[in-house]
């Protein structure tokens, strides 16, 4: 039984006007309100207006929105960031958070307008709002350089936010080589190689992303231990030689049938005793949360590919068994994001 309290009419307001609430958050990021108040707290309305170069009406709308949402505070007629925003700056996570906001604003937001159609058709109708001819979002980035930059900044930030849990909870000490499936610009591979000097990592990515990954790896000085293997993960066999296959934020994209196929390919590529690690946002088995998992599933339903959502623990375990993995274990992660880890052995 769900432990969630019943909604009140007041509780419906941020749901009904959720689109507007996000716009206030995004405006505070893009117009520089939050960094301004971090540098200069306790500014008057007029000082905020002048620093941001806004008209009177515009600054009134912005501050009414951010203050009503408790993103900013007004004390004695002067404005400052809310404590949670201050905490992001103090912890060095503001840029990460701002990159996530930009991803939601520039890539996710428009596509989610097709959420209802996506549910009716059981496919990602919102992809039509991204210019290009690629079969999914990732194959269209080459035709949308701005969106490509926004996306990889976001994925790097999201991974940097989450990867400490991966490094803490999974023992890579006995692993020699990791195959990072769909490893993006190499953020996971770089973190693993930096944390474990004995480790070699191969990043498996589509040809359009390969050059981006190689540049990031070269910039990190880890080209001798991190290589890039370009292929189509659904059509080409996985390279052999790794004793660990990592799926980080990858299986949320695809439907169950394709996830089983990917896990079977991992099983075939691993030696006996090799392991697969799934690291992702995960929803509860009861289907009643966490809230971030529920809301993030709207994106996966509407936009990136023909399938995907924030799946539950039990679903991953079913797929691992179907792919031939005999045993697995759950590793919940303590975080405000709904991350979890499953480790299975061949």
C-alpha atoms as one frame of an Amber mdcrd trajectory, in Angstrom:
protein
   0.000   0.000   0.000   1.286   3.455  -0.858   2.388   5.608   2.053   1.769
   8.803   0.078  -0.586  11.306   1.722  -3.762  12.306  -0.087  -3.533  15.386
  -2.302  -5.221  18.622  -1.365  -6.527  21.234  -3.785  -3.452  23.346  -3.000
  -1.266  20.388  -3.912  -2.802  20.370  -7.380  -1.460  23.848  -8.181   2.194
  22.885  -8.847   0.948  19.914 -10.901  -1.555  21.903 -12.953   0.979  24.679
 -13.571   4.072  22.478 -13.541   5.076  23.684 -17.002   5.106  27.273 -15.714
   7.015  26.332 -12.573   9.797  24.846 -14.678   9.937  27.979 -16.839  10.604
  30.057 -13.726  13.435  27.741 -12.725  14.894  27.785 -16.227  14.631  31.566
 -16.487  16.481  31.944 -13.203  19.263  29.788 -14.642  19.457  31.245 -18.161
  19.105  34.884 -17.073  21.710  34.397 -14.357  19.513  35.193 -11.344  20.822
  32.401  -9.129  24.537  32.992  -9.824  23.919  36.728  -9.275  22.349  36.158
  -5.863  25.158  33.759  -5.001  27.720  36.503  -5.695  25.623  39.325  -4.246
  22.986  38.169  -1.768  20.444  40.608  -0.300  19.863  42.612  -3.469  16.847
  44.860  -3.852  14.348  44.376  -6.665  15.841  47.364  -8.463  19.364  46.017
  -8.088  18.323  42.643  -9.488  16.585  44.415 -12.375  19.627  46.498 -13.231
  22.166  43.673 -12.823  20.159  41.394 -15.145  19.229  44.145 -17.593  15.494
  43.472 -17.327  12.491  45.769 -17.544  10.344  46.436 -14.466   7.542  44.088
 -15.493   9.970  41.328 -16.451  11.846  41.376 -13.143   8.548  41.418 -11.236
   7.367  38.292 -13.069  10.717  36.548 -12.562  10.968  37.312  -8.832   7.292
  36.555  -8.200   7.824  33.155  -9.780  11.103  32.178  -8.125  10.050  33.458
  -4.710   6.617  31.818  -4.807   8.356  28.572  -5.726  10.784  29.071  -2.797
  13.781  29.139  -5.130  14.560  32.630  -3.847  13.723  34.400  -0.596  12.629
  37.969   0.064  13.701  39.277   3.461  13.216  42.939   4.409  12.611  43.789
   0.766  15.820  42.138  -0.462  16.372  38.883  -2.335  18.676  35.947  -1.842
  18.820  32.349  -2.997  16.928  29.682  -1.116  19.094  27.453   1.122  18.840
  24.526  -1.308  20.265  26.681  -4.123  23.008  27.959  -1.822  23.846  24.349
  -0.999  24.317  23.485  -4.665  26.842  26.297  -4.998  28.655  25.370  -1.778
  28.902  21.718  -2.816  30.258  22.631  -6.249  27.200  21.122  -7.942  25.552
  24.213  -9.377  26.967  23.718 -12.878  25.800  20.093 -12.824  22.310  21.172
 -11.813  22.208  23.965 -14.398  23.238  21.522 -17.145  20.344  19.248 -16.169
  17.952  22.206 -16.338  19.278  23.130 -19.801  18.745  19.566 -21.018  15.150
  19.632 -19.807  14.571  23.044 -21.410  16.179  22.544 -24.810  15.677  18.843
 -25.508  13.032  17.324 -23.247  10.446  20.059 -22.899   9.052  20.304 -26.419
   9.004  16.560 -27.019   6.936  15.962 -23.898   4.051  17.804 -25.542   3.519
  14.500 -27.368   3.364  12.410 -24.194  -0.318  11.501 -24.584   0.178  10.546
 -28.233   3.232   8.528 -27.231   1.188   6.562 -24.715  -1.631   5.985 -27.188
   0.738   4.801 -29.920   3.213   3.186 -27.509   6.101   4.867 -29.284   8.192
   8.037 -29.053   5.985  10.437 -31.007   7.876  13.437 -29.588  10.948  12.608
 -31.683   9.194  14.356 -34.578  10.034  17.655 -32.875  13.778  17.036 -33.262
  15.009  17.914 -36.742  16.674  15.124 -38.682  16.250  11.654 -40.124  18.046
   9.452 -37.575  16.090   6.526 -36.174  16.294   7.838 -32.603  17.354  10.945
 -30.692  21.004   9.915 -30.540  21.264   9.419 -34.285  19.859  12.920 -34.862
  22.412  14.823 -32.805  24.841  15.034 -35.723  22.202  17.151 -37.489  21.648
  19.315 -34.391  25.055  20.420 -33.035  23.569  22.721 -30.386  21.363  19.965
 -28.983  24.300  17.563 -29.133  26.360  19.901 -26.942  23.478  20.378 -24.503
  22.910  16.636 -24.296  26.502  15.632 -23.647  26.941  18.386 -21.058  23.856
  16.999 -19.350  24.943  13.346 -19.517  28.396  14.241 -18.250  26.857  16.213
 -15.383  24.283  13.530 -14.549  27.011  10.883 -14.535  29.347  13.028 -12.439
  26.517  13.438  -9.947  25.832   9.707  -9.810  29.226   8.061 -10.423  30.508
   8.396  -6.842  27.855   5.831  -5.890  29.030   3.483  -8.644  32.646   3.771
  -7.516  31.689   3.293  -3.882  29.275   0.396  -4.203  30.889  -1.784  -6.913
  34.229  -3.488  -6.323  36.291  -3.133  -9.489  39.457  -4.263  -7.730  39.341
  -7.726  -9.281  38.258  -6.500 -12.717  40.815  -6.158 -15.494  38.800  -4.698
 -18.365  35.390  -3.028 -18.543  33.195  -2.732 -21.629  31.139   0.449 -21.163
  28.102  -0.002 -23.449  26.770   3.311 -24.736  29.341   5.165 -22.674  28.712
   8.550 -24.287  31.597  10.987 -24.151  33.602   8.704 -21.857  32.593  10.192
 -18.516  32.114   6.777 -16.887  35.267   5.316 -18.421  37.346   8.278 -17.278
  35.987   8.067 -13.722  36.686   4.328 -13.559  40.194   4.634 -14.987  41.081
   7.481 -12.640  39.807   5.563  -9.608  41.447   2.256 -10.598  44.884   2.652
 -12.230  44.992  -1.053 -13.168  41.765  -0.904 -15.161  41.332  -0.812 -18.943
  38.039   0.393 -20.411  36.512   0.074 -23.866  33.672   2.490 -24.650  31.158
   1.073 -27.110  29.396   3.867 -29.012  27.773   4.723 -32.338  30.094   6.127
 -35.040  28.685   9.646 -34.714  29.692   9.778 -31.042  33.073   8.048 -31.323
  35.085  11.196 -32.191  33.525  13.082 -29.255  34.526  10.277 -26.907  38.077
  10.089 -28.228  38.568  13.842 -27.753  37.362  13.684 -24.146  39.560  10.670
 -23.406  42.586  12.357 -24.994  41.971  15.501 -22.963  41.969  13.373 -19.808
  45.333  11.831 -20.706  43.944   8.301 -20.557  44.108   7.220 -24.207  46.473
   4.364 -23.340  43.875   2.736 -21.077  40.589   3.820 -22.644  39.698   2.833
 -26.197  36.583   3.461 -28.272  34.813   0.736 -30.242  32.329   2.078 -32.796
  29.442  -0.189 -33.753  25.685  -0.672 -33.682  25.038  -2.345 -30.347  21.898
  -4.070 -31.649  23.382  -5.398 -34.878  27.049  -6.041 -34.149  28.471  -8.473
 -31.581  30.076  -6.968 -28.522  33.878  -7.071 -28.516  35.277  -9.826 -26.312
  38.110  -9.580 -23.787  36.315  -7.691 -21.019  35.492  -9.357 -17.715  32.891
  -6.726 -16.815  30.157  -5.174 -18.972  28.730  -1.879 -17.718  25.316  -0.507
 -18.701  25.212   2.972 -17.196  22.017   4.965 -17.843  21.525   2.831 -20.939
  18.765   0.271 -20.430  16.252   2.978 -19.468  16.202   3.968 -23.157  14.973
   0.735 -24.719  11.978  -1.571 -24.527  12.186  -4.854 -22.570  12.825  -6.999
 -25.660  15.837  -4.944 -26.711  17.142  -4.848 -23.153  17.091  -8.642 -23.009
  18.931  -8.674 -26.340  21.612  -6.314 -25.019  22.049  -8.407 -21.894  22.340
 -11.565 -24.014  25.072  -9.889 -26.033  26.831  -9.009 -22.780  26.491 -12.616
 -21.585  27.984 -13.906 -24.848  30.930 -11.497 -24.622  31.822 -12.321 -21.015
  33.970 -15.227 -19.799  32.657 -17.556 -17.067  32.724 -15.611 -13.824  32.503
 -12.284 -15.631  29.968  -9.788 -14.403  27.478  -7.308 -15.765  26.797  -4.081
 -13.886  23.584  -2.125 -14.451  23.714   1.412 -13.052  20.654   3.551 -13.587
  17.655   5.316 -12.148  15.322   2.567 -10.915  11.710   2.638  -9.756  10.147
   0.743  -6.865   8.686  -2.704  -7.421   5.307  -1.525  -6.114   5.014   1.052
  -8.917   4.386   4.037  -6.641   7.639   5.965  -6.883  10.081   7.514  -6.451
   8.597  10.720  -7.866  11.697  11.571  -9.926  11.547   8.132 -11.533   7.912
   8.694 -12.454   8.493  12.123 -13.960  11.651  11.100 -15.816   9.708   8.273
 -17.449   7.683  10.884 -19.368  10.841  11.820 -21.275  11.699   8.214 -22.107
   8.149   7.537 -23.276   7.899  10.589 -25.516  11.284  11.276 -27.018  14.529
   9.305 -27.252  13.614   5.907 -28.739  10.764   3.463 -29.318  10.525   2.296
 -25.737  12.031   2.956 -22.360  11.114   4.223 -18.912  12.568   4.148 -15.424
  12.127   0.426 -14.915  11.662  -1.405 -11.614  14.195  -3.629  -9.893  12.179
  -6.782 -10.582  12.128  -6.072 -14.321  15.910  -5.918 -14.521  16.134  -9.170
 -12.569  13.711 -10.854 -14.993  15.777  -9.684 -17.981  19.033 -10.854 -16.421
  17.588 -14.337 -15.907  16.237 -14.389 -19.471  19.693 -13.428 -20.758  21.351
 -16.335 -18.924  22.700 -14.699 -15.771  22.133 -17.110 -12.916  22.349 -14.769
  -9.938  22.198 -11.047  -9.278  22.116  -8.675  -6.343  20.552  -5.290  -5.737
  22.563  -2.315  -4.474  20.348   0.676  -3.626  22.146   4.032  -3.652  21.530
   6.704  -1.032  20.892   9.821  -3.116  18.214  12.388  -3.922  18.224  10.833
  -7.407  16.642   7.349  -7.699  19.835   5.515  -8.636  20.454   1.854  -8.058
  22.863  -0.876  -9.125  22.397  -4.500 -10.103  25.396  -6.813 -10.348  25.049
 -10.223 -12.019  27.607 -12.956 -12.685  27.849 -15.130 -15.785
